[in-house]
mmCIF file with all atom_site columns, C-alpha atoms in Angstrom:
data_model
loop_
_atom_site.group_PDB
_atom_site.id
_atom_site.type_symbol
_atom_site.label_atom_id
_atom_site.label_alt_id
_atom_site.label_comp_id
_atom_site.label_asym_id
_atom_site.label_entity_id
_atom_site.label_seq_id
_atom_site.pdbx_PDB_ins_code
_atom_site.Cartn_x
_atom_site.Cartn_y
_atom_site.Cartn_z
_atom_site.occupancy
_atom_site.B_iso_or_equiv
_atom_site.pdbx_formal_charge
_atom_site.auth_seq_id
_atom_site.auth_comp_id
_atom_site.auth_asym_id
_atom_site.auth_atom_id
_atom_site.pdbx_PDB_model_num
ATOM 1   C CA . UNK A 1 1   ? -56.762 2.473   2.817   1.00 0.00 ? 21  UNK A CA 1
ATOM 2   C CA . UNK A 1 2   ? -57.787 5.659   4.151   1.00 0.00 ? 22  UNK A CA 1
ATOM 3   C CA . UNK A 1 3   ? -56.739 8.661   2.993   1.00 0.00 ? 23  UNK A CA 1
ATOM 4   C CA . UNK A 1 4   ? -54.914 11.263  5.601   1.00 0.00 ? 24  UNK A CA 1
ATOM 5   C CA . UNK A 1 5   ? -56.886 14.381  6.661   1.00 0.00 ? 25  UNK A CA 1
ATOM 6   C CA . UNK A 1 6   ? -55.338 16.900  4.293   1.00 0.00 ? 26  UNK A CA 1
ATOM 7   C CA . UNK A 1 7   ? -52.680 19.162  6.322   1.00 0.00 ? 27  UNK A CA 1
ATOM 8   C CA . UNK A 1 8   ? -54.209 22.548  7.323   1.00 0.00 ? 28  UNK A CA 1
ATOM 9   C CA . UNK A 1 9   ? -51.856 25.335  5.937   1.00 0.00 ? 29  UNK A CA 1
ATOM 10  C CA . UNK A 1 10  ? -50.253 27.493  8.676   1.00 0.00 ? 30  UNK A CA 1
ATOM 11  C CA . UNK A 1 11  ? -49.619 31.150  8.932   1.00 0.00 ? 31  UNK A CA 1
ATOM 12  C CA . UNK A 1 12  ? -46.799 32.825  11.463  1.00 0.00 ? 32  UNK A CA 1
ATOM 13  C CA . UNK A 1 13  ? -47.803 35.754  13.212  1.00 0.00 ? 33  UNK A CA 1
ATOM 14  C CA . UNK A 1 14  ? -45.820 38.178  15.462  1.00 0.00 ? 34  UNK A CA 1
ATOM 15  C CA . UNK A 1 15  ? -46.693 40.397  18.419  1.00 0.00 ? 35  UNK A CA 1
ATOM 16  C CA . UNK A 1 16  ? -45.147 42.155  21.240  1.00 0.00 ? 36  UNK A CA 1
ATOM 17  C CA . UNK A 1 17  ? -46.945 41.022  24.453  1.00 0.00 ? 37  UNK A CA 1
ATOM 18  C CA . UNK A 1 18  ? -45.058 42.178  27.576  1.00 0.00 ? 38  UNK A CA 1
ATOM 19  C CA . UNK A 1 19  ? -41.570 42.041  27.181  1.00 0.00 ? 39  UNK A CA 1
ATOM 20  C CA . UNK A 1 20  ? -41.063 39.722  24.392  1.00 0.00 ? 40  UNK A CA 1
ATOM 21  C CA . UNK A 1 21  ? -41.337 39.602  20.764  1.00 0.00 ? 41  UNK A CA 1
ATOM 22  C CA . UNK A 1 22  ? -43.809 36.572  20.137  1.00 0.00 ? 42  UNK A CA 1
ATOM 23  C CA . UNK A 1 23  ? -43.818 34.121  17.307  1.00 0.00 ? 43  UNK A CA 1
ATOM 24  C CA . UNK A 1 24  ? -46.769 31.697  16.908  1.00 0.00 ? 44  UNK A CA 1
ATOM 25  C CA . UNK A 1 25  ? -47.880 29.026  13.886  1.00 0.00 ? 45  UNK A CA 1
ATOM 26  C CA . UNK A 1 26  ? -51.606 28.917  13.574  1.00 0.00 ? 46  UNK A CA 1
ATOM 27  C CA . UNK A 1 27  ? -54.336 28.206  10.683  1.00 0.00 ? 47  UNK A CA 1
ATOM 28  C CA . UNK A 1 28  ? -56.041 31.813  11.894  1.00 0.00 ? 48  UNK A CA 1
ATOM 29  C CA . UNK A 1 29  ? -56.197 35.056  13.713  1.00 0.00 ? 49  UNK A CA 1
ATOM 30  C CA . UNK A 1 30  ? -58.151 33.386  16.591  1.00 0.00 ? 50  UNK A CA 1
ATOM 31  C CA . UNK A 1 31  ? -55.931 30.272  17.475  1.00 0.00 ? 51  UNK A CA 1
ATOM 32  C CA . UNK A 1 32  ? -52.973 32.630  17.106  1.00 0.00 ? 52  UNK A CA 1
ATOM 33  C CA . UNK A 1 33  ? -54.914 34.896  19.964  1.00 0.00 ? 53  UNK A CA 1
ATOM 34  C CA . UNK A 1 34  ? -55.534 31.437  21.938  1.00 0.00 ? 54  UNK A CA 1
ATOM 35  C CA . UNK A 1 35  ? -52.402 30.327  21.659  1.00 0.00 ? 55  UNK A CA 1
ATOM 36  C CA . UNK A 1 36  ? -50.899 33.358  23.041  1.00 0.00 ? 56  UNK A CA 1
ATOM 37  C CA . UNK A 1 37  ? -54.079 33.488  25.834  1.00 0.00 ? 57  UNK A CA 1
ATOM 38  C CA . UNK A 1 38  ? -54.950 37.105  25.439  1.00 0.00 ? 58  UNK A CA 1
ATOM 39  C CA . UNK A 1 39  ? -59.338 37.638  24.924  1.00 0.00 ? 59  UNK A CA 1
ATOM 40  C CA . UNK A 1 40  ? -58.928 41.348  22.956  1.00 0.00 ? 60  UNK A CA 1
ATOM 41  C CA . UNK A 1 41  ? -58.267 41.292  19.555  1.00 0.00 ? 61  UNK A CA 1
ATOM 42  C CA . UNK A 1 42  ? -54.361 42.598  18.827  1.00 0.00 ? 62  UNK A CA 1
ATOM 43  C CA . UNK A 1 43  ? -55.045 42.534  15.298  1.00 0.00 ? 63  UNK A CA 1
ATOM 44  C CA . UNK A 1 44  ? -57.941 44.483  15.100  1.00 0.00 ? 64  UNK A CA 1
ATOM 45  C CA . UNK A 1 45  ? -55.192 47.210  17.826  1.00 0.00 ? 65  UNK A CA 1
ATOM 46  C CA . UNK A 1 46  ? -52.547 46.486  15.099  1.00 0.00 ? 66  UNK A CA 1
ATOM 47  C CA . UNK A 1 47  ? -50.394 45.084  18.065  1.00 0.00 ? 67  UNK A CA 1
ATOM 48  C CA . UNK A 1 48  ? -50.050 41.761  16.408  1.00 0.00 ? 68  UNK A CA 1
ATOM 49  C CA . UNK A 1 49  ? -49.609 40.716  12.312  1.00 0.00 ? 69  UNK A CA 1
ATOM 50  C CA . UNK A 1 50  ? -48.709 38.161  9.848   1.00 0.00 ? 70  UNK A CA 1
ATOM 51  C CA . UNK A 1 51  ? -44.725 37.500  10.239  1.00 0.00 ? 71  UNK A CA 1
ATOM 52  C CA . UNK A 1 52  ? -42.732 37.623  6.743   1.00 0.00 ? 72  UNK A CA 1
ATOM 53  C CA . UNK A 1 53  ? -39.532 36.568  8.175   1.00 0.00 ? 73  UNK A CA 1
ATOM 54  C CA . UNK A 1 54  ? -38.426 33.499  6.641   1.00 0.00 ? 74  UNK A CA 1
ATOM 55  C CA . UNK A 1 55  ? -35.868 32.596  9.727   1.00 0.00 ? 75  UNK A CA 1
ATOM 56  C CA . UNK A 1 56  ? -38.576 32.903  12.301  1.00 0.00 ? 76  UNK A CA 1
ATOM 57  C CA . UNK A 1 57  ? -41.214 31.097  10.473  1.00 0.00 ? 77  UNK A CA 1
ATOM 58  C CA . UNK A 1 58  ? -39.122 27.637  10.398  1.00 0.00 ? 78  UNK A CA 1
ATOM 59  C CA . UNK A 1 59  ? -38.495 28.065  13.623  1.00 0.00 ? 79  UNK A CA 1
ATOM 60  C CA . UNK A 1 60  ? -42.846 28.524  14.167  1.00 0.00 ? 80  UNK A CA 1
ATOM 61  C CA . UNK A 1 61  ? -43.649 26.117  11.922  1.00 0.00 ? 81  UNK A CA 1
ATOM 62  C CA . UNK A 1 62  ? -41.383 23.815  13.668  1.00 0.00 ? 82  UNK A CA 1
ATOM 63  C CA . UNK A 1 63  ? -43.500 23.950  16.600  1.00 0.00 ? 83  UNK A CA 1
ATOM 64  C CA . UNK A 1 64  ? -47.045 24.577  15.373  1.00 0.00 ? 84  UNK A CA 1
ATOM 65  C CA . UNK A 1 65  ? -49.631 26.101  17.455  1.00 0.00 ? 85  UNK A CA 1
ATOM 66  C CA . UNK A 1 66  ? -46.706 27.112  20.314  1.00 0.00 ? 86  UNK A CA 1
ATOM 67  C CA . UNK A 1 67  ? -45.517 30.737  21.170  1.00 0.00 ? 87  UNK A CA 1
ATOM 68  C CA . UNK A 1 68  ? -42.459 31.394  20.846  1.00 0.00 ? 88  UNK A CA 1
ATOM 69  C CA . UNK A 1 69  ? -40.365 34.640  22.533  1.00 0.00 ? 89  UNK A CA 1
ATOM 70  C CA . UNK A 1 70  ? -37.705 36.298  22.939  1.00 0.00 ? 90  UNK A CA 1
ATOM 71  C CA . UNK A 1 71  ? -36.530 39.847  24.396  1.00 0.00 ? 91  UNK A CA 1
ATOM 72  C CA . UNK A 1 72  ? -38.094 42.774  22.744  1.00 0.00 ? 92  UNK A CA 1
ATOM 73  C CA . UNK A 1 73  ? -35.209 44.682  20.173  1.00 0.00 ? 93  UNK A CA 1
ATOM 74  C CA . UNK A 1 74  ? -32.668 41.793  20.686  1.00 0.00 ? 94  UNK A CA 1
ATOM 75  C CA . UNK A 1 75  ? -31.832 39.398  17.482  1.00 0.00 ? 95  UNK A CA 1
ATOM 76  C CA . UNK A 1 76  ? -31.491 36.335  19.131  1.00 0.00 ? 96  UNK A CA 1
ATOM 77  C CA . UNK A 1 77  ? -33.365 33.259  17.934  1.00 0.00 ? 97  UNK A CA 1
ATOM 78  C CA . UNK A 1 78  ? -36.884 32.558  19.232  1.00 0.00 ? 98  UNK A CA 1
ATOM 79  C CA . UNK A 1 79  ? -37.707 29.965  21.703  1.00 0.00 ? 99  UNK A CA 1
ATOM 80  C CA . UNK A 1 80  ? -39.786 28.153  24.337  1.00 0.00 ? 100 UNK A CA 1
ATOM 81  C CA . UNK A 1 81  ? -37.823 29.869  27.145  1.00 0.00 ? 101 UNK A CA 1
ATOM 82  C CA . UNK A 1 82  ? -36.096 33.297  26.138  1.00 0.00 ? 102 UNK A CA 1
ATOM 83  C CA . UNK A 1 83  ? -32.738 34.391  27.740  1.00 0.00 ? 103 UNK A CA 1
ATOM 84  C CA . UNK A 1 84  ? -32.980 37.309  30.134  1.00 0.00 ? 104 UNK A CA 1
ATOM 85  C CA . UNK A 1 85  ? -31.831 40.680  27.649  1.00 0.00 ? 105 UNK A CA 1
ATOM 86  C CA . UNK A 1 86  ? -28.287 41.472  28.463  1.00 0.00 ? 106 UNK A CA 1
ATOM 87  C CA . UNK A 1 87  ? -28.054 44.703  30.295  1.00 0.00 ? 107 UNK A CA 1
ATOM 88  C CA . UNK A 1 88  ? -25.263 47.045  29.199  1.00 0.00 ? 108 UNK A CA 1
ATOM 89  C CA . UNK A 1 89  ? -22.231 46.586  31.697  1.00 0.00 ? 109 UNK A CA 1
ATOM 90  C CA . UNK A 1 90  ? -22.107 49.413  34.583  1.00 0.00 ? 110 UNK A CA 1
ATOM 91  C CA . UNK A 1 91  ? -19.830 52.218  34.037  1.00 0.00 ? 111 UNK A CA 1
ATOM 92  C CA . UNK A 1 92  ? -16.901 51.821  35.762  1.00 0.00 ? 112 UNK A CA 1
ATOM 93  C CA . UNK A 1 93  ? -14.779 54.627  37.780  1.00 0.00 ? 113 UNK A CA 1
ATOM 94  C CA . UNK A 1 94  ? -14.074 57.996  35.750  1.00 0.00 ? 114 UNK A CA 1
ATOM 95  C CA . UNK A 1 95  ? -10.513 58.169  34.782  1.00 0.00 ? 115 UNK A CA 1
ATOM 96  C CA . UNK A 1 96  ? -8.552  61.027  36.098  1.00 0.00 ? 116 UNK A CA 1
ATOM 97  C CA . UNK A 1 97  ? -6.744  63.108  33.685  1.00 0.00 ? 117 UNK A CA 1
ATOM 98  C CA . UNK A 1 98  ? -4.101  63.535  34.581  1.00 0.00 ? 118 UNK A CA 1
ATOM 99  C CA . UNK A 1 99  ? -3.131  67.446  34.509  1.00 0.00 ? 119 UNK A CA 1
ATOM 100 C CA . UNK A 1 100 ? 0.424   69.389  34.282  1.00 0.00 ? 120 UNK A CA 1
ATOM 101 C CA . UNK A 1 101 ? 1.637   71.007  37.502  1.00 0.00 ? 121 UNK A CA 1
ATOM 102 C CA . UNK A 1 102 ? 0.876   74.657  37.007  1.00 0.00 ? 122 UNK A CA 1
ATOM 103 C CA . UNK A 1 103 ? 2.904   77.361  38.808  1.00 0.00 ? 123 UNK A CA 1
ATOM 104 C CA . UNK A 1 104 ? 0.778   79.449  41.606  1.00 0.00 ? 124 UNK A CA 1
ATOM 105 C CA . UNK A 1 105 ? 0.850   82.811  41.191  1.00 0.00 ? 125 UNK A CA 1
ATOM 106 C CA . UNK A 1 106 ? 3.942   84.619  43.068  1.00 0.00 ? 126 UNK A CA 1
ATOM 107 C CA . UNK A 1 107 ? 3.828   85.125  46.412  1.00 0.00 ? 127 UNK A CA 1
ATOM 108 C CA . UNK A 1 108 ? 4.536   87.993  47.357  1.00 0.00 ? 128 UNK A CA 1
ATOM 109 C CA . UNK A 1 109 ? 6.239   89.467  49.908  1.00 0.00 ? 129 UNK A CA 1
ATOM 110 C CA . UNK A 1 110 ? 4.475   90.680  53.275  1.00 0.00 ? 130 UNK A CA 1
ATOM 111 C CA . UNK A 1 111 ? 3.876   94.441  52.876  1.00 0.00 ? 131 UNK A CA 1
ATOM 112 C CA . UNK A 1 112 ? 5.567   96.278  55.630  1.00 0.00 ? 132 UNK A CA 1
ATOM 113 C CA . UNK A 1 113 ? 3.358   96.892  58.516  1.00 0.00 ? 133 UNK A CA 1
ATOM 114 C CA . UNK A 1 114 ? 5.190   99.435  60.502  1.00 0.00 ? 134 UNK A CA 1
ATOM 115 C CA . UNK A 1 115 ? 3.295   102.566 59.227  1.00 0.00 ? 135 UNK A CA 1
ATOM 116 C CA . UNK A 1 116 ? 0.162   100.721 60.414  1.00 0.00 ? 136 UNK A CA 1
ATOM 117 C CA . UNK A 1 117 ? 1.576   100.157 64.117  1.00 0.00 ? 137 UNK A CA 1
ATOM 118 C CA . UNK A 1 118 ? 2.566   103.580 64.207  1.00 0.00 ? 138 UNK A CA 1
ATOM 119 C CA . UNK A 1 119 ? -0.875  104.417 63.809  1.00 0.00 ? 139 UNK A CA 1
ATOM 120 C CA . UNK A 1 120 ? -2.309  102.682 65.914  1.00 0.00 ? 140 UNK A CA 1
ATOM 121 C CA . UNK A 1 121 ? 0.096   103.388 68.583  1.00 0.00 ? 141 UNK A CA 1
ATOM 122 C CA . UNK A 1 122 ? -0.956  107.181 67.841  1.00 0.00 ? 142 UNK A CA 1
ATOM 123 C CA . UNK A 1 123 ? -4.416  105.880 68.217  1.00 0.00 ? 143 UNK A CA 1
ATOM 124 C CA . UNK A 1 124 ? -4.140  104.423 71.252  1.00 0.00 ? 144 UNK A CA 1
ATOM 125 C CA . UNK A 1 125 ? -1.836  107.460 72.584  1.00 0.00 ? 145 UNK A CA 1
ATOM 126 C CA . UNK A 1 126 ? -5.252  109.577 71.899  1.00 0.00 ? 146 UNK A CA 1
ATOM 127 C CA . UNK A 1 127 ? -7.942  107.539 73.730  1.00 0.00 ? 147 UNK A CA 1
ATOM 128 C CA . UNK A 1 128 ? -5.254  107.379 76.577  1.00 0.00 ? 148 UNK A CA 1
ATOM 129 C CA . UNK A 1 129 ? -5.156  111.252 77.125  1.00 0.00 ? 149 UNK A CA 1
ATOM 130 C CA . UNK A 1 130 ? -9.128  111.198 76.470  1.00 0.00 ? 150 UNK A CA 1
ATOM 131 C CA . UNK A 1 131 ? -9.788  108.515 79.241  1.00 0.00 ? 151 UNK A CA 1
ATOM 132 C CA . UNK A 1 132 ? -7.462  110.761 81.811  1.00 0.00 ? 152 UNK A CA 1
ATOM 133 C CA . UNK A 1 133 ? -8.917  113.955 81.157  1.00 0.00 ? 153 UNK A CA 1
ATOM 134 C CA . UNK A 1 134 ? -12.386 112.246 81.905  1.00 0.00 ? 154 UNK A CA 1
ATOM 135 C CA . UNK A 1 135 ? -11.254 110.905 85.333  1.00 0.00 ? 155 UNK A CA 1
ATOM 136 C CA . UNK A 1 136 ? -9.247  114.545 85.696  1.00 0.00 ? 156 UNK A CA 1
ATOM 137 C CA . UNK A 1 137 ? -12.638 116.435 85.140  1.00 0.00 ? 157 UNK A CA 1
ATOM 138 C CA . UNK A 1 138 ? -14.788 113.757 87.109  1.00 0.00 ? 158 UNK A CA 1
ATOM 139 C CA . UNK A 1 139 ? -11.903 114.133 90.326  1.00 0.00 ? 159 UNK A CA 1
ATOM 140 C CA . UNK A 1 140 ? -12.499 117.802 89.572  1.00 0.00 ? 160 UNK A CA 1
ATOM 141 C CA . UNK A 1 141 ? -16.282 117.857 89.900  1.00 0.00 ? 161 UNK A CA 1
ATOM 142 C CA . UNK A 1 142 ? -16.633 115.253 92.419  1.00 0.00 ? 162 UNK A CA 1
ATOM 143 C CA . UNK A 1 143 ? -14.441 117.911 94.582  1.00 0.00 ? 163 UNK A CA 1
ATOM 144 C CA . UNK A 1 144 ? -16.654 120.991 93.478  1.00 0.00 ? 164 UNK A CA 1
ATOM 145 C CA . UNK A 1 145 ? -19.885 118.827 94.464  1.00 0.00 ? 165 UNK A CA 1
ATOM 146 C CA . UNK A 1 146 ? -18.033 118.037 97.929  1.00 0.00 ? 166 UNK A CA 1
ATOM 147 C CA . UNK A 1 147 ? -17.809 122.032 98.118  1.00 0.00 ? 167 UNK A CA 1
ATOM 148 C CA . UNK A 1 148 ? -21.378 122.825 97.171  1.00 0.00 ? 168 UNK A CA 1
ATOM 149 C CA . UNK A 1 149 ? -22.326 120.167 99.737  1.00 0.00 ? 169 UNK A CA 1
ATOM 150 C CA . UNK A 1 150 ? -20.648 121.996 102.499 1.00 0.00 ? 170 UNK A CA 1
ATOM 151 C CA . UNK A 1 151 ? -21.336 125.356 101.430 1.00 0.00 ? 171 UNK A CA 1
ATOM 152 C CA . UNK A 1 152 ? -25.112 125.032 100.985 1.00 0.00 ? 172 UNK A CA 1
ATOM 153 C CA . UNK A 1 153 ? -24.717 122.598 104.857 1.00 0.00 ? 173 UNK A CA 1
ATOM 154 C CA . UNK A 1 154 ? -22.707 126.456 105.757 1.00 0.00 ? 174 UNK A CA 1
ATOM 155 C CA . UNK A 1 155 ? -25.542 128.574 104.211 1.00 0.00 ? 175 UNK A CA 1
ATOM 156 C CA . UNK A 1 156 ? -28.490 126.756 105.815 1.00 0.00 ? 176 UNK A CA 1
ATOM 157 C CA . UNK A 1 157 ? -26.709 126.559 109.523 1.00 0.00 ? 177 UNK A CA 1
ATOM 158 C CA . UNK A 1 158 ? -25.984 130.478 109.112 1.00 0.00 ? 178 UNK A CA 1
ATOM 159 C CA . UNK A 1 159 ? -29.355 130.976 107.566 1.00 0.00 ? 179 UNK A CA 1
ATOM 160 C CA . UNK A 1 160 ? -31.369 129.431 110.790 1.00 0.00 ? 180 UNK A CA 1
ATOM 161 C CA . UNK A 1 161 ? -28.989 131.361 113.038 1.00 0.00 ? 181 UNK A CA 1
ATOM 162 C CA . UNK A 1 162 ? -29.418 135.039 111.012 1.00 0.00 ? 182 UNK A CA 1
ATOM 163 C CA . UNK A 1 163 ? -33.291 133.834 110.999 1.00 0.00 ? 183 UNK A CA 1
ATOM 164 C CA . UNK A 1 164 ? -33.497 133.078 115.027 1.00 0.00 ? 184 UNK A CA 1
ATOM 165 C CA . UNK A 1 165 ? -31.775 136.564 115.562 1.00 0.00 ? 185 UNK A CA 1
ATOM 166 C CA . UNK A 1 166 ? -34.678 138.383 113.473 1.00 0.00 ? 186 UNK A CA 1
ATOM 167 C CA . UNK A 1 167 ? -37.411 136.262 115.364 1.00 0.00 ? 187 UNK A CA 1
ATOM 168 C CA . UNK A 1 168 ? -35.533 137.227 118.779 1.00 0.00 ? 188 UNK A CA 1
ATOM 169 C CA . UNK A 1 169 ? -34.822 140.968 117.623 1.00 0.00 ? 189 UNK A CA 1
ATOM 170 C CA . UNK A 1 170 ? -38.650 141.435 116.570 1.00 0.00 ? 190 UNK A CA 1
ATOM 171 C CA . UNK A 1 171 ? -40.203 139.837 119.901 1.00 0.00 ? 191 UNK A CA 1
ATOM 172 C CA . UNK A 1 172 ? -37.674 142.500 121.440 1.00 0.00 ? 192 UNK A CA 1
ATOM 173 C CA . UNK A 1 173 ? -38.891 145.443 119.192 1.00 0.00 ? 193 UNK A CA 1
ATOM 174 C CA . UNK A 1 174 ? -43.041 143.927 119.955 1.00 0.00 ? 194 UNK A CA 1
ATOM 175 C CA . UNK A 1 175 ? -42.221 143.366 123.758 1.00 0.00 ? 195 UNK A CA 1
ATOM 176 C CA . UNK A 1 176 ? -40.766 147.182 123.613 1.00 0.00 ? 196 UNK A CA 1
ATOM 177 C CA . UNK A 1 177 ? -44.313 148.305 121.937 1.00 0.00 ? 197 UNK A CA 1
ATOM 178 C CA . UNK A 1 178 ? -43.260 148.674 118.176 1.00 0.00 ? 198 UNK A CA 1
ATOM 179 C CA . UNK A 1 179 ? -45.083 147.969 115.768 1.00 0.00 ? 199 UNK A CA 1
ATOM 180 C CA . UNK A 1 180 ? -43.988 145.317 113.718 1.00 0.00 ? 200 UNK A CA 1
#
């Protein structure tokens, strides 16, 4: 009879490779890299390493030659087909605190407003006698231009009638052989 190949020994590495912590079973480095299908070397990066957890090695070296994953940072088991990592639920609404009524500060009563209004009705009284001595004094000078008007008109008429005597008067005093 013939005798079995002996069985090759297998090592379990680790390595983080996108989002998932990675278990394989391999006889080497290299068909650990294979297995996972990545060309650099994550060894040599110190990205990848021989696993020492007993737990995770039955479950590699149940499936030789196989990744395994699961979510990076979670502690559940490794397998063909990780779960999706649970997110943390959403916060819901803040709570209101609820807070004791708190008095206002007094109100206080309206302050009395009279002395104001009489002010400004003293105010008022003011600008009132200002705005009627303005239309006394422009009634006053419109009537004292109206008299310039017509005594200047008074002076020039006069003026041309005092002149025409002097031109008449010195024709007279020429015509009667003075001399002018």
């Amino acid at each position: 009879m013939a005798k079995a190949p002996p069985a090759r020994k297998l090592k379990v590495y680790a390595a983080q490779i996108g989002f998932f912590d990675t278990i394989v079973a391999a006889p080497n480095q290299a068909a650990a890299l294979a297995a996972w299908g990545v060309r650099q070397n994550l060894f040599a990066e110190g990205r990848a390493r021989v696993s020492k957890d007993e737990a995770n090695a039955d479950a590699a070296l149940a499936n030789p030659g196989v990744p395994l994953r699961r979510a990076i940072g979670s502690r559940d088991a490794f397998s063909l087909e990780p779960a999706l990592p649970r997110a943390p639920a959403a916060p819901g609404p803040p709570r209101l605190k609820v807070v004791a009524e708190t008095k206002g500060p007094a109100v206080q009563p309206r302050p009395d407003r009279s002395a104001l209004a009489k002010a400004e009705r003293a105010l008022a009284a003011v600008n009132q006698r200002r705005a009627e001595e303005e239309a006394d004094i422009r009634r006053r000078r419109e009537a004292l231009d109206a008299e310039d008007k017509a005594s200047r008109r008074r002076w020039r008429q006069d003026r041309a009638k005092a002149q025409k005597g002097v031109v008449e008067a010195r024709r007279a005093y020429e015509a009667s052989g003075g001399e002018a």
